[in-house]
PDB file of C-alpha atoms in Angstrom:
ATOM      1  CA  MET A   1      98.613  89.709  90.667  1.00 66.00           C
ATOM      2  CA  SER A   2      98.706  86.592  91.344  1.00 77.00           C
ATOM      3  CA  ASP A   3     100.058  83.702  93.691  1.00 85.00           C
ATOM      4  CA  THR A   4     101.477  82.255  90.882  1.00 91.00           C
ATOM      5  CA  TRP A   5     104.093  84.967  90.688  1.00 93.00           C
ATOM      6  CA  PHE A   6     104.942  84.166  93.893  1.00 93.00           C
ATOM      7  CA  SER A   7     105.333  81.096  93.830  1.00 90.00           C
ATOM      8  CA  ASP A   8     107.351  81.149  90.948  1.00 90.00           C
ATOM      9  CA  LYS A   9     109.967  82.681  92.490  1.00 91.00           C
ATOM     10  CA  LEU A  10     109.905  79.598  95.102  1.00 89.00           C
ATOM     11  CA  THR A  11     110.812  77.625  92.633  1.00 72.00           C
ATOM     12  CA  PRO A  12     112.347  78.837  89.869  1.00 64.00           C
ATOM     13  CA  ASP A  13     113.392  75.897  86.509  1.00 59.00           C
ATOM     14  CA  GLY A  14     111.130  73.510  89.659  1.00 51.00           C
ATOM     15  CA  ASP A  15     114.327  73.616  91.833  1.00 53.00           C
ATOM     16  CA  ALA A  16     113.371  75.204  95.107  1.00 53.00           C
ATOM     17  CA  GLU A  17     117.561  75.710  95.641  1.00 69.00           C
ATOM     18  CA  ASP A  18     117.585  78.403  94.267  1.00 72.00           C
ATOM     19  CA  GLY A  19     114.399  80.476  95.168  1.00 86.00           C
ATOM     20  CA  CYS A  20     113.796  82.885  97.638  1.00 90.00           C
ATOM     21  CA  HIS A  21     112.239  81.636 100.801  1.00 92.00           C
ATOM     22  CA  PRO A  22     109.365  81.521 101.388  1.00 92.00           C
ATOM     23  CA  ALA A  23     108.969  83.781 104.509  1.00 94.00           C
ATOM     24  CA  GLU A  24     110.457  86.500 102.287  1.00 95.00           C
ATOM     25  CA  ALA A  25     107.731  85.421  99.101  1.00 94.00           C
ATOM     26  CA  GLU A  26     104.483  85.856 101.517  1.00 95.00           C
ATOM     27  CA  ALA A  27     105.856  89.086 103.087  1.00 96.00           C
ATOM     28  CA  LEU A  28     105.736  90.386  99.417  1.00 97.00           C
ATOM     29  CA  LYS A  29     102.646  89.460  99.015  1.00 96.00           C
ATOM     30  CA  LYS A  30     100.734  90.436 101.912  1.00 97.00           C
ATOM     31  CA  TYR A  31     102.711  94.155 101.279  1.00 98.00           C
ATOM     32  CA  LEU A  32     101.351  94.542  97.448  1.00 97.00           C
ATOM     33  CA  ARG A  33      98.144  93.412  98.652  1.00 96.00           C
ATOM     34  CA  GLN A  34      97.909  95.968 100.922  1.00 96.00           C
ATOM     35  CA  GLU A  35      97.506  93.715 104.133  1.00 97.00           C
ATOM     36  CA  ILE A  36     101.366  94.988 105.967  1.00 98.00           C
ATOM     37  CA  GLY A  37     103.004  98.282 105.960  1.00 98.00           C
ATOM     38  CA  ALA A  38     106.444  99.393 104.538  1.00 98.00           C
ATOM     39  CA  GLU A  39     107.925  99.077 107.446  1.00 97.00           C
ATOM     40  CA  GLU A  40     105.915  95.742 108.774  1.00 98.00           C
ATOM     41  CA  ALA A  41     106.801  94.342 105.207  1.00 98.00           C
ATOM     42  CA  ALA A  42     110.387  95.215 105.445  1.00 98.00           C
ATOM     43  CA  GLN A  43     110.874  93.681 108.613  1.00 97.00           C
ATOM     44  CA  ALA A  44     109.257  90.055 107.459  1.00 97.00           C
ATOM     45  CA  ILE A  45     111.154  90.203 103.821  1.00 97.00           C
ATOM     46  CA  THR A  46     114.373  90.384 105.975  1.00 95.00           C
ATOM     47  CA  GLN A  47     113.896  88.027 108.627  1.00 94.00           C
ATOM     48  CA  PRO A  48     115.659  84.517 107.345  1.00 92.00           C
ATOM     49  CA  ILE A  49     118.661  86.566 106.213  1.00 90.00           C
ATOM     50  CA  ALA A  50     118.421  88.005 109.894  1.00 87.00           C
ATOM     51  CA  ASN A  51     118.149  84.284 111.066  1.00 87.00           C
ATOM     52  CA  SER A  52     120.634  83.027 108.700  1.00 83.00           C
ATOM     53  CA  SER A  53     123.508  81.158 109.823  1.00 81.00           C
ATOM     54  CA  ASN A  54     125.555  82.227 105.889  1.00 83.00           C
ATOM     55  CA  PRO A  55     123.480  85.936 105.743  1.00 84.00           C
ATOM     56  CA  GLY A  56     125.950  87.043 102.867  1.00 82.00           C
ATOM     57  CA  ALA A  57     124.829  84.181 100.521  1.00 85.00           C
ATOM     58  CA  ASP A  58     121.586  84.175 101.789  1.00 88.00           C
ATOM     59  CA  LEU A  59     121.328  87.880 100.583  1.00 91.00           C
ATOM     60  CA  PRO A  60     121.625  87.189  96.704  1.00 92.00           C
ATOM     61  CA  ARG A  61     118.207  85.776  96.866  1.00 93.00           C
ATOM     62  CA  LEU A  62     116.306  88.252  98.289  1.00 95.00           C
ATOM     63  CA  TRP A  63     117.645  90.927  95.794  1.00 96.00           C
ATOM     64  CA  ASP A  64     116.504  88.320  92.558  1.00 95.00           C
ATOM     65  CA  LEU A  65     113.183  88.818  94.337  1.00 96.00           C
ATOM     66  CA  LEU A  66     112.994  92.397  94.907  1.00 97.00           C
ATOM     67  CA  ILE A  67     114.371  92.570  91.412  1.00 98.00           C
ATOM     68  CA  ASP A  68     111.991  90.400  89.708  1.00 97.00           C
ATOM     69  CA  ALA A  69     109.166  92.275  91.316  1.00 97.00           C
ATOM     70  CA  LEU A  70     110.512  95.671  90.027  1.00 98.00           C
ATOM     71  CA  ILE A  71     110.588  94.468  86.871  1.00 98.00           C
ATOM     72  CA  GLU A  72     108.197  92.204  86.168  1.00 97.00           C
ATOM     73  CA  LEU A  73     105.031  92.875  88.259  1.00 96.00           C
ATOM     74  CA  PRO A  74     102.757  95.434  87.453  1.00 95.00           C
ATOM     75  CA  SER A  75     103.926  98.931  86.965  1.00 96.00           C
ATOM     76  CA  ASP A  76     101.459 100.411  89.085  1.00 96.00           C
ATOM     77  CA  LYS A  77     103.456  98.003  92.258  1.00 97.00           C
ATOM     78  CA  ILE A  78     107.383  99.805  91.432  1.00 98.00           C
ATOM     79  CA  GLU A  79     106.544 102.921  93.787  1.00 97.00           C
ATOM     80  CA  SER A  80     105.770 100.636  96.424  1.00 98.00           C
ATOM     81  CA  LEU A  81     108.123  98.389  95.908  1.00 98.00           C
ATOM     82  CA  ILE A  82     110.836 100.994  95.960  1.00 98.00           C
ATOM     83  CA  THR A  83     109.732 102.595  99.366  1.00 98.00           C
ATOM     84  CA  LEU A  84     109.298  98.641 100.470  1.00 98.00           C
ATOM     85  CA  VAL A  85     113.901  99.087  99.327  1.00 98.00           C
ATOM     86  CA  GLY A  86     114.210 102.133 101.206  1.00 97.00           C
ATOM     87  CA  ALA A  87     112.105 100.031 104.340  1.00 98.00           C
ATOM     88  CA  ILE A  88     114.475  97.718 104.068  1.00 97.00           C
ATOM     89  CA  GLU A  89     117.925  99.612 103.930  1.00 96.00           C
ATOM     90  CA  ASN A  90     117.098 101.532 107.560  1.00 95.00           C
ATOM     91  CA  LEU A  91     116.154  98.643 109.065  1.00 95.00           C
ATOM     92  CA  PRO A  92     118.830  97.865 112.244  1.00 92.00           C
ATOM     93  CA  GLU A  93     122.304  96.035 111.309  1.00 86.00           C
ATOM     94  CA  PRO A  94     121.200  92.373 113.445  1.00 81.00           C
ATOM     95  CA  ASP A  95     123.834  91.139 115.250  1.00 73.00           C
ATOM     96  CA  PHE A  96     125.856  88.662 113.414  1.00 66.00           C
ATOM     97  CA  ALA A  97     128.289  88.789 117.012  1.00 66.00           C
ATOM     98  CA  ASP A  98     127.540  84.159 116.590  1.00 64.00           C
ATOM     99  CA  VAL A  99     128.474  83.781 112.839  1.00 65.00           C
ATOM    100  CA  GLU A 100     131.757  81.806 111.507  1.00 65.00           C
ATOM    101  CA  GLU A 101     134.378  84.066 110.949  1.00 65.00           C
ATOM    102  CA  SER A 102     134.435  82.891 107.310  1.00 62.00           C
ATOM    103  CA  LYS A 103     130.599  83.711 107.580  1.00 60.00           C
ATOM    104  CA  GLN A 104     131.568  87.237 108.054  1.00 61.00           C
ATOM    105  CA  LEU A 105     129.376  90.189 105.613  1.00 64.00           C
ATOM    106  CA  ALA A 106     132.442  91.362 104.207  1.00 61.00           C
ATOM    107  CA  HIS A 107     131.426  95.095 103.385  1.00 65.00           C
ATOM    108  CA  GLY A 108     130.553  94.800 107.475  1.00 65.00           C
ATOM    109  CA  LYS A 109     126.451  96.429 106.478  1.00 79.00           C
ATOM    110  CA  LEU A 110     123.639  94.211 105.693  1.00 84.00           C
ATOM    111  CA  TRP A 111     121.061  96.776 104.986  1.00 91.00           C
ATOM    112  CA  ARG A 112     122.709 100.130 105.197  1.00 90.00           C
ATOM    113  CA  GLY A 113     123.523 101.093 101.393  1.00 92.00           C
ATOM    114  CA  LEU A 114     121.684  97.460 100.065  1.00 93.00           C
ATOM    115  CA  PRO A 115     125.150  95.921  99.355  1.00 91.00           C
ATOM    116  CA  GLY A 116     125.331  93.843  96.067  1.00 92.00           C
ATOM    117  CA  LEU A 117     121.507  94.350  95.197  1.00 95.00           C
ATOM    118  CA  GLY A 118     123.346  97.411  92.702  1.00 95.00           C
ATOM    119  CA  HIS A 119     125.701  95.002  90.995  1.00 95.00           C
ATOM    120  CA  LEU A 120     123.213  92.209  91.407  1.00 96.00           C
ATOM    121  CA  TYR A 121     120.656  94.661  88.884  1.00 97.00           C
ATOM    122  CA  ALA A 122     123.753  94.973  86.364  1.00 96.00           C
ATOM    123  CA  ASP A 123     124.612  91.965  86.318  1.00 96.00           C
ATOM    124  CA  ILE A 124     121.086  90.787  85.110  1.00 96.00           C
ATOM    125  CA  HIS A 125     119.688  93.535  83.302  1.00 96.00           C
ATOM    126  CA  GLN A 126     122.080  95.608  82.059  1.00 94.00           C
ATOM    127  CA  SER A 127     123.170  94.862  78.649  1.00 91.00           C
ATOM    128  CA  ALA A 128     126.026  96.181  75.114  1.00 89.00           C
ATOM    129  CA  ASP A 129     124.130  94.552  72.979  1.00 94.00           C
ATOM    130  CA  TRP A 130     120.289  94.947  73.557  1.00 95.00           C
ATOM    131  CA  ARG A 131     120.496  97.260  70.384  1.00 94.00           C
ATOM    132  CA  GLU A 132     122.383  94.674  68.473  1.00 95.00           C
ATOM    133  CA  THR A 133     119.384  92.114  70.078  1.00 96.00           C
ATOM    134  CA  ALA A 134     116.350  94.518  68.959  1.00 96.00           C
ATOM    135  CA  LEU A 135     117.630  95.042  65.939  1.00 95.00           C
ATOM    136  CA  LYS A 136     117.287  91.165  64.770  1.00 96.00           C
ATOM    137  CA  ALA A 137     114.210  90.502  66.733  1.00 96.00           C
ATOM    138  CA  ASP A 138     111.218  90.300  64.883  1.00 96.00           C
ATOM    139  CA  ASP A 139     108.019  92.334  65.473  1.00 93.00           C
ATOM    140  CA  THR A 140     106.639  89.943  67.909  1.00 96.00           C
ATOM    141  CA  GLU A 141     109.748  89.838  70.076  1.00 96.00           C
ATOM    142  CA  ARG A 142     110.771  93.476  69.008  1.00 95.00           C
ATOM    143  CA  THR A 143     107.572  94.979  71.189  1.00 95.00           C
ATOM    144  CA  ARG A 144     108.951  92.649  74.093  1.00 97.00           C
ATOM    145  CA  LEU A 145     111.451  93.929  74.406  1.00 97.00           C
ATOM    146  CA  ARG A 146     110.721  97.655  73.571  1.00 97.00           C
ATOM    147  CA  GLU A 147     108.203  96.948  76.839  1.00 97.00           C
ATOM    148  CA  TYR A 148     111.086  95.150  79.223  1.00 97.00           C
ATOM    149  CA  HIS A 149     113.760  98.173  77.278  1.00 97.00           C
ATOM    150  CA  VAL A 150     111.462 101.226  79.038  1.00 97.00           C
ATOM    151  CA  ARG A 151     110.549  99.583  82.036  1.00 98.00           C
ATOM    152  CA  LYS A 152     113.945  99.254  83.221  1.00 98.00           C
ATOM    153  CA  ALA A 153     114.170 102.840  82.421  1.00 98.00           C
ATOM    154  CA  GLU A 154     111.492 103.596  84.510  1.00 98.00           C
ATOM    155  CA  VAL A 155     113.018 101.381  88.424  1.00 98.00           C
ATOM    156  CA  GLU A 156     116.374 102.927  86.915  1.00 98.00           C
ATOM    157  CA  ALA A 157     115.202 105.931  87.253  1.00 98.00           C
ATOM    158  CA  ARG A 158     112.912 105.478  90.478  1.00 98.00           C
ATOM    159  CA  LEU A 159     115.822 104.121  92.604  1.00 98.00           C
ATOM    160  CA  ALA A 160     118.135 106.712  91.290  1.00 98.00           C
ATOM    161  CA  VAL A 161     116.389 109.275  91.595  1.00 97.00           C
ATOM    162  CA  ALA A 162     115.930 107.568  95.642  1.00 97.00           C
ATOM    163  CA  GLY A 163     119.405 107.312  95.851  1.00 97.00           C
ATOM    164  CA  LEU A 164     119.172 103.200  96.217  1.00 97.00           C
ATOM    165  CA  ALA A 165     120.997 100.394  95.741  1.00 94.00           C
ATOM    166  CA  GLY A 166     124.029 102.497  94.668  1.00 93.00           C
ATOM    167  CA  ILE A 167     121.983 103.161  90.770  1.00 96.00           C
ATOM    168  CA  PRO A 168     123.869 106.011  89.449  1.00 96.00           C
ATOM    169  CA  MET A 169     122.553 109.575  87.882  1.00 97.00           C
ATOM    170  CA  ASP A 170     124.853 108.949  84.964  1.00 97.00           C
ATOM    171  CA  TRP A 171     122.634 105.795  84.073  1.00 98.00           C
ATOM    172  CA  GLY A 172     120.583 108.328  83.276  1.00 98.00           C
ATOM    173  CA  TYR A 173     122.302 110.746  81.331  1.00 98.00           C
ATOM    174  CA  GLU A 174     123.265 107.747  79.510  1.00 97.00           C
ATOM    175  CA  THR A 175     119.680 106.522  78.287  1.00 98.00           C
ATOM    176  CA  VAL A 176     119.049 110.522  77.720  1.00 98.00           C
ATOM    177  CA  ALA A 177     122.145 111.671  75.741  1.00 97.00           C
ATOM    178  CA  ASP A 178     122.281 107.848  73.237  1.00 97.00           C
ATOM    179  CA  ALA A 179     118.064 108.372  72.099  1.00 97.00           C
ATOM    180  CA  LEU A 180     118.216 112.694  71.530  1.00 97.00           C
ATOM    181  CA  GLU A 181     121.656 113.371  70.980  1.00 97.00           C
ATOM    182  CA  ARG A 182     122.675 110.423  67.664  1.00 95.00           C
ATOM    183  CA  SER A 183     120.622 110.256  64.346  1.00 94.00           C
ATOM    184  CA  ASP A 184     120.619 106.763  64.941  1.00 94.00           C
ATOM    185  CA  ALA A 185     118.564 106.694  67.898  1.00 95.00           C
ATOM    186  CA  LEU A 186     116.163 103.039  67.903  1.00 95.00           C
ATOM    187  CA  LEU A 187     113.383 105.618  68.678  1.00 95.00           C
ATOM    188  CA  ASP A 188     110.751 103.509  69.544  1.00 94.00           C
ATOM    189  CA  PHE A 189     113.282 101.947  72.088  1.00 96.00           C
ATOM    190  CA  GLN A 190     115.548 105.054  73.129  1.00 97.00           C
ATOM    191  CA  VAL A 191     113.075 107.387  73.300  1.00 97.00           C
ATOM    192  CA  PRO A 192     110.090 106.399  75.446  1.00 96.00           C
ATOM    193  CA  ALA A 193     113.251 104.789  77.607  1.00 97.00           C
ATOM    194  CA  ALA A 194     114.522 108.353  78.215  1.00 97.00           C
ATOM    195  CA  ALA A 195     110.759 110.296  78.751  1.00 97.00           C
ATOM    196  CA  GLN A 196     110.863 108.234  81.610  1.00 98.00           C
ATOM    197  CA  TRP A 197     114.461 109.345  83.425  1.00 98.00           C
ATOM    198  CA  LEU A 198     113.217 113.097  82.044  1.00 98.00           C
ATOM    199  CA  ARG A 199     109.503 112.117  83.522  1.00 97.00           C
ATOM    200  CA  ILE A 200     111.086 111.175  86.958  1.00 98.00           C
ATOM    201  CA  ALA A 201     114.105 112.781  87.057  1.00 98.00           C
ATOM    202  CA  GLY A 202     113.724 115.047  85.670  1.00 97.00           C
ATOM    203  CA  ALA A 203     114.001 118.189  88.650  1.00 97.00           C
ATOM    204  CA  ARG A 204     117.984 116.133  89.056  1.00 97.00           C
ATOM    205  CA  PHE A 205     119.029 116.923  85.867  1.00 98.00           C
ATOM    206  CA  VAL A 206     117.483 120.737  86.440  1.00 97.00           C
ATOM    207  CA  GLU A 207     119.707 120.640  89.829  1.00 97.00           C
ATOM    208  CA  GLY A 208     122.687 119.336  87.558  1.00 97.00           C
ATOM    209  CA  ALA A 209     122.913 121.311  85.301  1.00 97.00           C
ATOM    210  CA  THR A 210     123.043 124.646  86.999  1.00 97.00           C
ATOM    211  CA  ARG A 211     126.431 123.386  89.061  1.00 96.00           C
ATOM    212  CA  GLY A 212     127.533 121.640  85.662  1.00 96.00           C
ATOM    213  CA  GLU A 213     127.524 118.719  87.028  1.00 97.00           C
ATOM    214  CA  GLU A 214     130.364 116.306  84.409  1.00 97.00           C
ATOM    215  CA  SER A 215     129.349 111.969  83.991  1.00 97.00           C
ATOM    216  CA  TRP A 216     131.338 110.039  81.881  1.00 96.00           C
ATOM    217  CA  ALA A 217     127.597 109.166  79.616  1.00 96.00           C
ATOM    218  CA  LEU A 218     128.076 112.497  78.537  1.00 97.00           C
ATOM    219  CA  ASP A 219     131.641 112.670  77.441  1.00 94.00           C
ATOM    220  CA  ARG A 220     130.889 110.835  74.262  1.00 90.00           C
ATOM    221  CA  GLN A 221     131.193 111.398  70.587  1.00 90.00           C
ATOM    222  CA  ARG A 222     127.572 112.227  70.006  1.00 94.00           C
ATOM    223  CA  ASN A 223     126.783 113.844  66.389  1.00 94.00           C
ATOM    224  CA  LEU A 224     123.676 116.118  67.600  1.00 95.00           C
ATOM    225  CA  TRP A 225     125.533 117.994  70.609  1.00 94.00           C
ATOM    226  CA  GLU A 226     129.044 118.403  70.965  1.00 86.00           C
ATOM    227  CA  GLY A 227     129.090 119.551  74.878  1.00 78.00           C
ATOM    228  CA  GLY A 228     131.381 117.917  76.445  1.00 90.00           C
ATOM    229  CA  LYS A 229     130.565 115.367  79.544  1.00 95.00           C
ATOM    230  CA  ALA A 230     128.810 118.869  81.474  1.00 96.00           C
ATOM    231  CA  MET A 231     125.535 118.909  81.709  1.00 97.00           C
ATOM    232  CA  THR A 232     124.004 121.948  81.552  1.00 96.00           C
ATOM    233  CA  VAL A 233     121.179 124.873  80.711  1.00 96.00           C
ATOM    234  CA  GLN A 234     121.442 124.632  76.971  1.00 96.00           C
ATOM    235  CA  ARG A 235     121.883 120.948  77.568  1.00 97.00           C
ATOM    236  CA  TYR A 236     118.227 120.219  79.094  1.00 97.00           C
ATOM    237  CA  SER A 237     116.905 121.954  77.023  1.00 97.00           C
ATOM    238  CA  PHE A 238     118.130 120.980  74.079  1.00 97.00           C
ATOM    239  CA  TRP A 239     116.820 117.752  75.501  1.00 97.00           C
ATOM    240  CA  ARG A 240     113.034 118.953  75.763  1.00 97.00           C
ATOM    241  CA  ASP A 241     113.332 120.312  72.184  1.00 96.00           C
ATOM    242  CA  ARG A 242     114.697 117.135  70.576  1.00 96.00           C
ATOM    243  CA  LEU A 243     112.401 115.355  72.537  1.00 96.00           C
ATOM    244  CA  GLU A 244     109.253 116.627  71.273  1.00 95.00           C
ATOM    245  CA  GLU A 245     110.694 116.254  68.225  1.00 94.00           C
ATOM    246  CA  ALA A 246     111.230 113.052  68.844  1.00 94.00           C
ATOM    247  CA  LYS A 247     108.440 112.621  69.861  1.00 92.00           C
ATOM    248  CA  LYS A 248     106.794 113.418  66.563  1.00 91.00           C
ATOM    249  CA  ALA A 249     108.876 111.299  64.617  1.00 87.00           C
ATOM    250  CA  LEU A 250     107.254 108.037  66.150  1.00 86.00           C
ATOM    251  CA  GLU A 251     104.328 109.725  65.790  1.00 85.00           C
ATOM    252  CA  SER A 252     104.082 109.638  61.588  1.00 81.00           C
ATOM    253  CA  MET A 253     106.665 107.057  62.025  1.00 74.00           C
ATOM    254  CA  ASP A 254     103.220 104.383  63.237  1.00 72.00           C
ATOM    255  CA  ARG A 255     101.148 106.460  61.818  1.00 72.00           C
ATOM    256  CA  GLU A 256     102.385 104.866  58.069  1.00 69.00           C
ATOM    257  CA  SER A 257     102.629 101.607  59.816  1.00 66.00           C
ATOM    258  CA  ASN A 258      99.126 101.498  60.317  1.00 66.00           C
ATOM    259  CA  ALA A 259      98.203 102.736  57.209  1.00 62.00           C
ATOM    260  CA  ALA A 260     100.595  99.930  55.639  1.00 58.00           C
TER     261      ALA A 260
END
């Protein structure tokens, strides 16, 4: 984790107007290098916004920094980043009495609920045509896209289980069902992504199954399961069995590819 990554966030594309505040990058760097703890880092990384004359306009730049860190930095930093995001949500709300009325926060809260973080993440990283892009990619690009797809699944699962940024469990249901309930799934992309959700959120899926939780993400036509929009114990059991089958299919594909 070099200094270059942090300095790049100050001037993405060479434009300082689009970058984060230097104090935000420095706080994040110190935290991830274990020079300060989560609570101190949360205070430090949010200080520029707490002191801003237009906090609502400046907030997305902090969210951009944290989203990029979750997706781009080494995967062993994800858990620490989730802890930091949780610490930010628990910060006391600043007093913005002196901020112009036109620049007051529309949602009323700056930290509680992490307003706008989940929406910004979805705008940047949720793509309806990712599958078509993967199918058209050459081998090198496909590998990069696969790694990104699986990384996204881990980040989203961890945020959802932690109850942060409004990332819904529906995303997990969708990821797993699309991977394991369809015979035309892109196995090398979707099975590892589903495995991340099942590893991280498996207990939460079981909880949903025991109470028959319903989700729009489950209420779709998929040719390997006809179970409607409810999560059930039987459906979860099918997922576990199907995951093992899909993993074996992937291993077979890898062996054939290596032998070619």
